[in-house]
Amino acid sequence: MARIIAGVTSSHVPAIGAAIDLKKTEEPYWKRVFSGFERSKEWMAKTKPDVVIAVYNDHASAFSVELIPTFALGCAAEFPPADEGWGPRPVPVVKGHPKLASHIAQSVILDEFDLTIVNKMEVDHGLTVPLNLMFGSPKEWPCPVIPLAVNVVVYPPPTGHRCFMLGRAIRKAVASYPEDLRVVIMGTGGMSHQISGPRAGLINSKFDKAYLDGLTKDPRKLTRIPHMEYMREAGAEGIEMVMWLIMRGALDDKVKEVYRFYTVPASNTAVGHIILENAPRATKSKRPPRAMRPAAKGAAKGAAKAKRAAAHEAKQDLVRSKR
Ligand SMILES: [Fe+2]
C-alpha cells in the first residue's frame, strides 16, 4: 500500500527562482535564504520519496481569468516549465505519476471533492521553486511529482477547513493505492506578504511563527481562520497559506517536527519552511503480544514455585531418611 510519510511546506517566491537561475545564491542576501534549506535538501536526499504531491498555485501561467479551477490535479505524464514572461525557467520537465494521480482523482471525487482533472498543463515558479529548494538543481527531478493547483489568486479561494479536509481525502486515496509507494506531500506559498497597494511589503512575523506552531501542534485551530484574518494579518497574498492545510490534512494528527526555518525578507516576502513526519508504521515485534505477557510471566513464576517446592520436598525426604 502507498502511504504519506511526511509533509513539507515552503514559500515559492519567484525571486528565489531567479536567484538560482542567475547564479546569485552565494550573494549575502540570498545565501541567508538558501542556507536555511541545506538541511532540507539533506533530509529529502535521505528520505528518497517515490512520489511527491506538490500543492501550489498557478500565477496566471496555465490558467487565467477565463478558467479558474478551485482545485486542479495534474494527471499528465509530464508538465513542462511555463514561460512567465522571460522564457521558461531552466529547470527539468516535471514528470508526473498518471496512475497514482488518476487514482487520487477518482477517490477524492467519489469522496465529494469536485476537483478538476488536468491532462495538459505547464507549471510555473509556484511549483518549480519549492522543488529547487528541496532537491537543488539536478538534471532531472529525482522522482515523479503530482501537481495540485489551488486557486488562491481570484476571490473566492477555498477555506482553510475545505483545504484540510481535501488533505484528509488525499490521505485516504493514497492509502488505498495498491503499490507500495512512499509519498511526501508539499504545501507551498506564503508566508505573510502583500505585493501591491498601500500595504505592499507587509510582513507579520508574529502571525507567521504562530502559524508554524499551529501547523505542528493544532492544525484544526488554523482551519478556523477566516479569509479576512489572513488578509488583515498576513497581507493580500498571505491567503496562499491555506494550501499548507492540504498538506497538513494529509498527515497524521500527531506529527514529528523535524525541521523549521524562517527568515525575512526574501523579495518583500516572509520565507517559512517546516518538515513534519508521520510516525513510522508499526512493525511486527518479536516479543509476544502484551496481552500474553502477564500470563507467560505467571506461568514462569508458577514453574519456579513448583521447582522450589519440589526441592524443599526432596530435602525433607532426605532429612526423614536420615532419622
Ligand atoms: Fe504565489
mmCIF file of C-alpha atoms and ligand atoms in Angstrom:
data_model
loop_
_atom_site.group_PDB
_atom_site.id
_atom_site.type_symbol
_atom_site.label_atom_id
_atom_site.label_comp_id
_atom_site.label_asym_id
_atom_site.label_seq_id
_atom_site.Cartn_x
_atom_site.Cartn_y
_atom_site.Cartn_z
ATOM 1 C CA MET A 1 0.000 0.000 0.000
ATOM 2 C CA ALA A 2 1.120 3.549 -0.650
ATOM 3 C CA ARG A 3 1.428 5.895 2.293
ATOM 4 C CA ILE A 4 2.199 9.513 3.020
ATOM 5 C CA ILE A 5 5.317 9.580 5.144
ATOM 6 C CA ALA A 6 5.926 13.307 5.549
ATOM 7 C CA GLY A 7 4.807 16.806 4.700
ATOM 8 C CA VAL A 8 6.832 19.849 3.778
ATOM 9 C CA THR A 9 5.858 23.488 3.471
ATOM 10 C CA SER A 10 7.843 26.036 1.598
ATOM 11 C CA SER A 11 7.439 29.520 0.245
ATOM 12 C CA HIS A 12 7.596 29.790 -3.549
ATOM 13 C CA VAL A 13 8.874 33.318 -4.009
ATOM 14 C CA PRO A 14 9.617 33.848 -7.749
ATOM 15 C CA ALA A 15 12.746 35.868 -6.963
ATOM 16 C CA ILE A 16 14.221 32.729 -5.308
ATOM 17 C CA GLY A 17 13.937 31.014 -8.684
ATOM 18 C CA ALA A 18 15.534 33.994 -10.395
ATOM 19 C CA ALA A 19 18.404 33.946 -7.865
ATOM 20 C CA ILE A 20 19.022 30.266 -8.689
ATOM 21 C CA ASP A 21 18.770 30.778 -12.441
ATOM 22 C CA LEU A 22 21.038 33.842 -12.393
ATOM 23 C CA LYS A 23 23.527 32.101 -10.051
ATOM 24 C CA LYS A 24 23.138 34.590 -7.215
ATOM 25 C CA THR A 25 22.705 32.038 -4.446
ATOM 26 C CA GLU A 26 26.086 32.880 -2.898
ATOM 27 C CA GLU A 27 25.329 36.600 -2.626
ATOM 28 C CA PRO A 28 24.874 37.500 1.079
ATOM 29 C CA TYR A 29 21.207 38.476 0.668
ATOM 30 C CA TRP A 30 20.329 35.149 -0.934
ATOM 31 C CA LYS A 31 22.797 32.987 0.991
ATOM 32 C CA ARG A 32 20.766 33.751 4.133
ATOM 33 C CA VAL A 33 17.713 32.227 2.429
ATOM 34 C CA PHE A 34 19.346 29.256 0.731
ATOM 35 C CA SER A 35 21.428 28.230 3.747
ATOM 36 C CA GLY A 36 18.148 27.568 5.566
ATOM 37 C CA PHE A 37 17.326 24.832 3.058
ATOM 38 C CA GLU A 38 20.639 22.947 3.231
ATOM 39 C CA ARG A 39 19.332 20.597 5.927
ATOM 40 C CA SER A 40 16.084 20.245 3.999
ATOM 41 C CA LYS A 41 17.903 19.019 0.910
ATOM 42 C CA GLU A 42 19.840 16.546 3.056
ATOM 43 C CA TRP A 43 16.556 15.339 4.588
ATOM 44 C CA MET A 44 14.983 14.924 1.159
ATOM 45 C CA ALA A 45 18.022 13.091 -0.232
ATOM 46 C CA LYS A 46 17.880 10.703 2.731
ATOM 47 C CA THR A 47 14.093 10.308 2.648
ATOM 48 C CA LYS A 48 14.035 9.474 -1.092
ATOM 49 C CA PRO A 49 10.272 9.607 -1.648
ATOM 50 C CA ASP A 50 8.858 7.578 -4.547
ATOM 51 C CA VAL A 51 6.397 10.351 -5.387
ATOM 52 C CA VAL A 52 5.834 13.958 -4.349
ATOM 53 C CA ILE A 53 2.410 15.591 -4.333
ATOM 54 C CA ALA A 54 3.031 19.339 -4.700
ATOM 55 C CA VAL A 55 0.210 21.658 -3.661
ATOM 56 C CA TYR A 56 0.802 25.057 -5.238
ATOM 57 C CA ASN A 57 -0.964 27.864 -7.012
ATOM 58 C CA ASP A 58 -0.697 28.836 -10.627
ATOM 59 C CA HIS A 59 0.045 32.535 -11.246
ATOM 60 C CA ALA A 60 -1.912 33.036 -14.479
ATOM 61 C CA SER A 61 0.525 30.751 -16.326
ATOM 62 C CA ALA A 62 -1.565 27.649 -17.041
ATOM 63 C CA PHE A 63 -4.898 29.219 -16.123
ATOM 64 C CA SER A 64 -6.257 32.746 -16.436
ATOM 65 C CA VAL A 65 -9.393 34.670 -15.507
ATOM 66 C CA GLU A 66 -11.069 32.667 -18.295
ATOM 67 C CA LEU A 67 -10.605 29.423 -16.362
ATOM 68 C CA ILE A 68 -10.384 29.346 -12.565
ATOM 69 C CA PRO A 69 -10.479 25.824 -11.116
ATOM 70 C CA THR A 70 -10.534 25.784 -7.325
ATOM 71 C CA PHE A 71 -8.617 22.502 -7.162
ATOM 72 C CA ALA A 72 -6.880 21.116 -10.280
ATOM 73 C CA LEU A 73 -4.976 17.845 -10.187
ATOM 74 C CA GLY A 74 -2.271 17.193 -12.767
ATOM 75 C CA CYS A 75 -2.788 13.694 -14.175
ATOM 76 C CA ALA A 76 -0.455 14.067 -17.174
ATOM 77 C CA ALA A 77 2.803 12.201 -17.752
ATOM 78 C CA GLU A 78 4.784 15.440 -17.761
ATOM 79 C CA PHE A 79 4.483 19.140 -17.017
ATOM 80 C CA PRO A 80 6.903 21.492 -18.806
ATOM 81 C CA PRO A 81 8.060 24.704 -17.103
ATOM 82 C CA ALA A 82 5.866 27.671 -18.074
ATOM 83 C CA ASP A 83 7.039 30.848 -19.765
ATOM 84 C CA GLU A 84 6.250 33.512 -17.175
ATOM 85 C CA GLY A 85 7.283 36.420 -19.366
ATOM 86 C CA TRP A 86 11.044 35.932 -19.581
ATOM 87 C CA GLY A 87 11.154 32.428 -21.035
ATOM 88 C CA PRO A 88 10.658 29.103 -19.246
ATOM 89 C CA ARG A 89 12.907 28.572 -16.210
ATOM 90 C CA PRO A 90 15.927 26.375 -16.989
ATOM 91 C CA VAL A 91 14.653 23.529 -14.829
ATOM 92 C CA PRO A 92 13.833 19.926 -15.755
ATOM 93 C CA VAL A 93 10.422 18.967 -17.074
ATOM 94 C CA VAL A 94 8.329 17.716 -14.149
ATOM 95 C CA LYS A 95 7.457 14.049 -14.672
ATOM 96 C CA GLY A 96 4.055 13.135 -13.291
ATOM 97 C CA HIS A 97 2.592 9.878 -11.996
ATOM 98 C CA PRO A 98 -0.602 9.441 -14.073
ATOM 99 C CA LYS A 99 -1.627 6.188 -12.374
ATOM 100 C CA LEU A 100 -1.479 7.484 -8.821
ATOM 101 C CA ALA A 101 -2.874 10.882 -9.841
ATOM 102 C CA SER A 102 -5.865 9.244 -11.562
ATOM 103 C CA HIS A 103 -6.417 7.048 -8.540
ATOM 104 C CA ILE A 104 -6.398 10.114 -6.268
ATOM 105 C CA ALA A 105 -8.787 11.938 -8.625
ATOM 106 C CA GLN A 106 -11.236 9.044 -8.594
ATOM 107 C CA SER A 107 -11.034 8.583 -4.849
ATOM 108 C CA VAL A 108 -11.433 12.237 -3.835
ATOM 109 C CA ILE A 109 -14.162 12.974 -6.398
ATOM 110 C CA LEU A 110 -16.164 9.998 -5.144
ATOM 111 C CA ASP A 111 -15.447 11.428 -1.696
ATOM 112 C CA GLU A 112 -17.330 14.555 -2.861
ATOM 113 C CA PHE A 113 -14.368 16.828 -3.652
ATOM 114 C CA ASP A 114 -15.118 18.080 -7.161
ATOM 115 C CA LEU A 115 -11.607 18.738 -8.363
ATOM 116 C CA THR A 116 -10.646 19.422 -11.970
ATOM 117 C CA ILE A 117 -8.624 16.789 -13.816
ATOM 118 C CA VAL A 118 -5.835 18.351 -15.870
ATOM 119 C CA ASN A 119 -4.230 16.267 -18.620
ATOM 120 C CA LYS A 120 -2.088 19.032 -20.097
ATOM 121 C CA MET A 121 -0.504 21.792 -18.054
ATOM 122 C CA GLU A 122 2.626 23.886 -17.742
ATOM 123 C CA VAL A 123 3.888 24.639 -14.249
ATOM 124 C CA ASP A 124 5.271 27.950 -13.043
ATOM 125 C CA HIS A 125 7.524 29.112 -10.193
ATOM 126 C CA GLY A 126 4.820 28.183 -7.667
ATOM 127 C CA LEU A 127 5.826 24.554 -8.228
ATOM 128 C CA THR A 128 9.385 24.674 -9.542
ATOM 129 C CA VAL A 129 10.866 26.957 -6.853
ATOM 130 C CA PRO A 130 9.910 24.606 -3.968
ATOM 131 C CA LEU A 131 11.335 21.682 -5.981
ATOM 132 C CA ASN A 132 14.637 23.583 -6.253
ATOM 133 C CA LEU A 133 14.624 24.344 -2.536
ATOM 134 C CA MET A 134 14.092 20.696 -1.620
ATOM 135 C CA PHE A 135 16.025 18.918 -4.403
ATOM 136 C CA GLY A 136 18.591 21.504 -5.506
ATOM 137 C CA SER A 137 19.184 21.864 -9.230
ATOM 138 C CA PRO A 138 19.547 18.342 -10.654
ATOM 139 C CA LYS A 139 19.433 17.480 -14.364
ATOM 140 C CA GLU A 140 16.231 15.532 -13.738
ATOM 141 C CA TRP A 141 13.907 15.744 -10.744
ATOM 142 C CA PRO A 142 14.628 12.585 -8.733
ATOM 143 C CA CYS A 143 11.016 11.387 -8.513
ATOM 144 C CA PRO A 144 7.619 11.890 -10.144
ATOM 145 C CA VAL A 145 5.643 14.917 -8.954
ATOM 146 C CA ILE A 146 1.850 15.223 -8.961
ATOM 147 C CA PRO A 147 0.857 18.907 -9.143
ATOM 148 C CA LEU A 148 -2.258 20.045 -7.310
ATOM 149 C CA ALA A 149 -3.075 23.632 -8.274
ATOM 150 C CA VAL A 150 -5.292 25.606 -5.899
ATOM 151 C CA ASN A 151 -6.951 28.909 -6.710
ATOM 152 C CA VAL A 152 -5.726 31.471 -4.196
ATOM 153 C CA VAL A 153 -5.458 34.259 -6.745
ATOM 154 C CA VAL A 154 -9.066 35.128 -7.635
ATOM 155 C CA TYR A 155 -11.747 35.508 -4.970
ATOM 156 C CA PRO A 156 -13.116 33.258 -3.551
ATOM 157 C CA PRO A 157 -10.290 30.903 -2.621
ATOM 158 C CA PRO A 158 -11.231 27.741 -0.723
ATOM 159 C CA THR A 159 -11.450 27.927 3.058
ATOM 160 C CA GLY A 160 -8.724 26.542 5.270
ATOM 161 C CA HIS A 161 -11.159 23.912 6.526
ATOM 162 C CA ARG A 162 -12.014 22.788 2.987
ATOM 163 C CA CYS A 163 -8.308 22.501 2.235
ATOM 164 C CA PHE A 164 -7.661 20.490 5.397
ATOM 165 C CA MET A 165 -10.496 18.103 4.546
ATOM 166 C CA LEU A 166 -9.170 17.706 0.996
ATOM 167 C CA GLY A 167 -5.867 16.714 2.575
ATOM 168 C CA ARG A 168 -7.748 14.100 4.579
ATOM 169 C CA ALA A 169 -9.341 12.773 1.368
ATOM 170 C CA ILE A 170 -5.944 12.656 -0.369
ATOM 171 C CA ARG A 171 -4.525 10.727 2.572
ATOM 172 C CA LYS A 172 -7.339 8.179 2.247
ATOM 173 C CA ALA A 173 -6.828 7.983 -1.530
ATOM 174 C CA VAL A 174 -3.084 7.355 -1.207
ATOM 175 C CA ALA A 175 -3.637 4.726 1.487
ATOM 176 C CA SER A 176 -5.907 2.768 -0.866
ATOM 177 C CA TYR A 177 -3.388 2.708 -3.731
ATOM 178 C CA PRO A 178 -2.107 -0.872 -4.000
ATOM 179 C CA GLU A 179 1.518 -0.208 -4.926
ATOM 180 C CA ASP A 180 3.971 0.216 -2.064
ATOM 181 C CA LEU A 181 4.921 3.873 -2.550
ATOM 182 C CA ARG A 182 6.367 6.340 -0.039
ATOM 183 C CA VAL A 183 4.812 9.725 -0.700
ATOM 184 C CA VAL A 184 5.839 13.190 0.501
ATOM 185 C CA ILE A 185 3.277 15.982 0.210
ATOM 186 C CA MET A 186 4.343 19.604 -0.125
ATOM 187 C CA GLY A 187 2.310 22.707 0.650
ATOM 188 C CA THR A 188 3.748 25.848 -0.926
ATOM 189 C CA GLY A 189 3.244 29.611 -0.865
ATOM 190 C CA GLY A 190 3.138 32.156 1.923
ATOM 191 C CA MET A 191 4.086 33.300 4.359
ATOM 192 C CA SER A 192 2.946 36.869 5.096
ATOM 193 C CA HIS A 193 3.308 39.106 2.084
ATOM 194 C CA GLN A 194 1.486 41.692 0.062
ATOM 195 C CA ILE A 195 2.732 42.692 -3.368
ATOM 196 C CA SER A 196 0.570 45.716 -4.150
ATOM 197 C CA GLY A 197 -1.426 48.556 -2.619
ATOM 198 C CA PRO A 198 -0.612 50.812 0.337
ATOM 199 C CA ARG A 199 0.444 47.850 2.488
ATOM 200 C CA ALA A 200 2.851 46.397 -0.121
ATOM 201 C CA GLY A 201 5.806 44.787 1.631
ATOM 202 C CA LEU A 202 3.768 43.821 4.712
ATOM 203 C CA ILE A 203 5.378 41.112 6.836
ATOM 204 C CA ASN A 204 3.937 39.825 10.116
ATOM 205 C CA SER A 205 6.479 37.532 11.766
ATOM 206 C CA LYS A 206 4.358 37.090 14.893
ATOM 207 C CA PHE A 207 1.453 35.726 12.855
ATOM 208 C CA ASP A 208 3.779 33.576 10.727
ATOM 209 C CA LYS A 209 5.550 31.968 13.698
ATOM 210 C CA ALA A 210 2.269 31.261 15.462
ATOM 211 C CA TYR A 211 1.036 29.676 12.222
ATOM 212 C CA LEU A 212 4.095 27.426 12.075
ATOM 213 C CA ASP A 213 3.490 26.416 15.713
ATOM 214 C CA GLY A 214 -0.152 25.684 14.959
ATOM 215 C CA LEU A 215 0.729 23.650 11.911
ATOM 216 C CA THR A 216 2.626 21.193 14.050
ATOM 217 C CA LYS A 217 0.530 21.176 17.223
ATOM 218 C CA ASP A 218 -3.006 22.330 16.498
ATOM 219 C CA PRO A 219 -3.791 22.482 12.779
ATOM 220 C CA ARG A 220 -7.546 22.313 13.346
ATOM 221 C CA LYS A 221 -7.340 25.708 15.028
ATOM 222 C CA LEU A 222 -5.778 27.086 11.838
ATOM 223 C CA THR A 223 -8.652 25.722 9.770
ATOM 224 C CA ARG A 224 -10.957 28.188 11.534
ATOM 225 C CA ILE A 225 -9.024 31.293 10.395
ATOM 226 C CA PRO A 226 -11.319 33.265 8.053
ATOM 227 C CA HIS A 227 -10.096 34.808 4.811
ATOM 228 C CA MET A 228 -10.349 38.322 6.237
ATOM 229 C CA GLU A 229 -7.956 37.415 9.040
ATOM 230 C CA TYR A 230 -5.377 36.123 6.539
ATOM 231 C CA MET A 231 -5.794 39.392 4.610
ATOM 232 C CA ARG A 232 -5.518 41.572 7.686
ATOM 233 C CA GLU A 233 -2.687 39.738 9.441
ATOM 234 C CA ALA A 234 -0.676 38.210 6.589
ATOM 235 C CA GLY A 235 -1.376 40.559 3.683
ATOM 236 C CA ALA A 236 -3.354 40.059 0.484
ATOM 237 C CA GLU A 237 -1.172 37.164 -0.694
ATOM 238 C CA GLY A 238 -0.939 35.546 2.747
ATOM 239 C CA ILE A 239 -4.049 33.565 1.803
ATOM 240 C CA GLU A 240 -1.661 31.192 -0.011
ATOM 241 C CA MET A 241 -1.140 29.587 3.378
ATOM 242 C CA VAL A 242 -4.461 27.739 3.133
ATOM 243 C CA MET A 243 -2.595 25.419 0.761
ATOM 244 C CA TRP A 244 -0.395 24.343 3.651
ATOM 245 C CA LEU A 245 -3.509 22.955 5.305
ATOM 246 C CA ILE A 246 -3.985 20.468 2.451
ATOM 247 C CA MET A 247 -0.528 19.154 3.279
ATOM 248 C CA ARG A 248 -1.310 19.076 6.994
ATOM 249 C CA GLY A 249 -4.674 17.383 6.500
ATOM 250 C CA ALA A 250 -2.904 14.595 4.653
ATOM 251 C CA LEU A 251 -0.720 13.819 7.689
ATOM 252 C CA ASP A 252 -1.462 12.119 10.995
ATOM 253 C CA ASP A 253 -2.957 14.185 13.815
ATOM 254 C CA LYS A 254 0.299 13.850 15.737
ATOM 255 C CA VAL A 255 3.445 14.527 13.774
ATOM 256 C CA LYS A 256 7.105 14.984 14.490
ATOM 257 C CA GLU A 257 8.509 18.365 13.517
ATOM 258 C CA VAL A 258 11.956 17.543 12.217
ATOM 259 C CA TYR A 259 12.971 20.948 10.904
ATOM 260 C CA ARG A 260 11.844 24.559 10.747
ATOM 261 C CA PHE A 261 13.285 27.628 9.089
ATOM 262 C CA TYR A 262 12.017 31.197 8.990
ATOM 263 C CA THR A 263 13.654 34.289 7.576
ATOM 264 C CA VAL A 264 12.622 37.732 6.382
ATOM 265 C CA PRO A 265 12.628 39.167 3.890
ATOM 266 C CA ALA A 266 13.042 37.458 0.550
ATOM 267 C CA SER A 267 11.830 39.882 -2.080
ATOM 268 C CA ASN A 268 9.431 41.513 0.424
ATOM 269 C CA THR A 269 8.066 38.116 1.480
ATOM 270 C CA ALA A 270 8.448 36.125 4.672
ATOM 271 C CA VAL A 271 10.007 32.734 3.955
ATOM 272 C CA GLY A 272 8.692 29.956 6.160
ATOM 273 C CA HIS A 273 9.509 26.291 5.909
ATOM 274 C CA ILE A 274 8.730 23.247 8.013
ATOM 275 C CA ILE A 275 9.207 19.481 7.710
ATOM 276 C CA LEU A 276 6.748 17.196 9.509
ATOM 277 C CA GLU A 277 6.993 13.422 9.637
ATOM 278 C CA ASN A 278 4.315 10.871 10.344
ATOM 279 C CA ALA A 279 5.253 8.252 12.918
ATOM 280 C CA PRO A 280 6.719 5.216 11.156
ATOM 281 C CA ARG A 281 4.313 2.357 10.579
ATOM 282 C CA ALA A 282 4.285 -0.101 13.462
ATOM 283 C CA THR A 283 6.408 -3.144 12.689
ATOM 284 C CA LYS A 284 5.726 -6.645 13.972
ATOM 285 C CA SER A 285 7.511 -7.174 17.279
ATOM 286 C CA LYS A 286 9.387 -10.385 18.037
ATOM 287 C CA ARG A 287 8.167 -10.084 21.606
ATOM 288 C CA PRO A 288 4.920 -11.848 22.455
ATOM 289 C CA PRO A 289 1.805 -9.659 22.372
ATOM 290 C CA ARG A 290 1.412 -7.589 25.535
ATOM 291 C CA ALA A 291 -1.811 -9.356 26.484
ATOM 292 C CA MET A 292 0.031 -12.653 26.602
ATOM 293 C CA ARG A 293 2.959 -11.438 28.660
ATOM 294 C CA PRO A 294 1.394 -11.476 32.191
ATOM 295 C CA ALA A 295 0.124 -14.999 31.649
ATOM 296 C CA ALA A 296 3.528 -16.120 30.433
ATOM 297 C CA LYS A 297 5.133 -14.348 33.358
ATOM 298 C CA GLY A 298 2.638 -16.019 35.688
ATOM 299 C CA ALA A 299 3.387 -19.425 34.204
ATOM 300 C CA ALA A 300 7.111 -18.878 34.674
ATOM 301 C CA LYS A 301 6.500 -17.787 38.258
ATOM 302 C CA GLY A 302 4.392 -20.901 38.863
ATOM 303 C CA ALA A 303 7.092 -23.165 37.429
ATOM 304 C CA ALA A 304 9.747 -21.609 39.664
ATOM 305 C CA LYS A 305 7.482 -22.023 42.711
ATOM 306 C CA ALA A 306 6.863 -25.670 41.848
ATOM 307 C CA LYS A 307 10.609 -26.220 41.416
ATOM 308 C CA ARG A 308 11.284 -24.660 44.831
ATOM 309 C CA ALA A 309 8.544 -26.777 46.408
ATOM 310 C CA ALA A 310 9.976 -29.930 44.819
ATOM 311 C CA ALA A 311 13.475 -29.082 46.086
ATOM 312 C CA HIS A 312 12.075 -28.444 49.565
ATOM 313 C CA GLU A 313 10.184 -31.747 49.459
ATOM 314 C CA ALA A 314 13.342 -33.615 48.341
ATOM 315 C CA LYS A 315 15.287 -32.010 51.195
ATOM 316 C CA GLN A 316 12.590 -33.059 53.687
ATOM 317 C CA ASP A 317 12.707 -36.630 52.294
ATOM 318 C CA LEU A 318 16.456 -36.667 52.848
ATOM 319 C CA VAL A 319 16.077 -35.432 56.415
ATOM 320 C CA ARG A 320 13.349 -38.023 57.060
ATOM 321 C CA SER A 321 15.514 -40.839 55.607
ATOM 322 C CA LYS A 322 18.377 -39.934 57.986
ATOM 323 C CA ARG A 323 16.181 -40.124 61.067
HETATM 324 FE FE FE B 1 2.460 32.707 -5.118
#
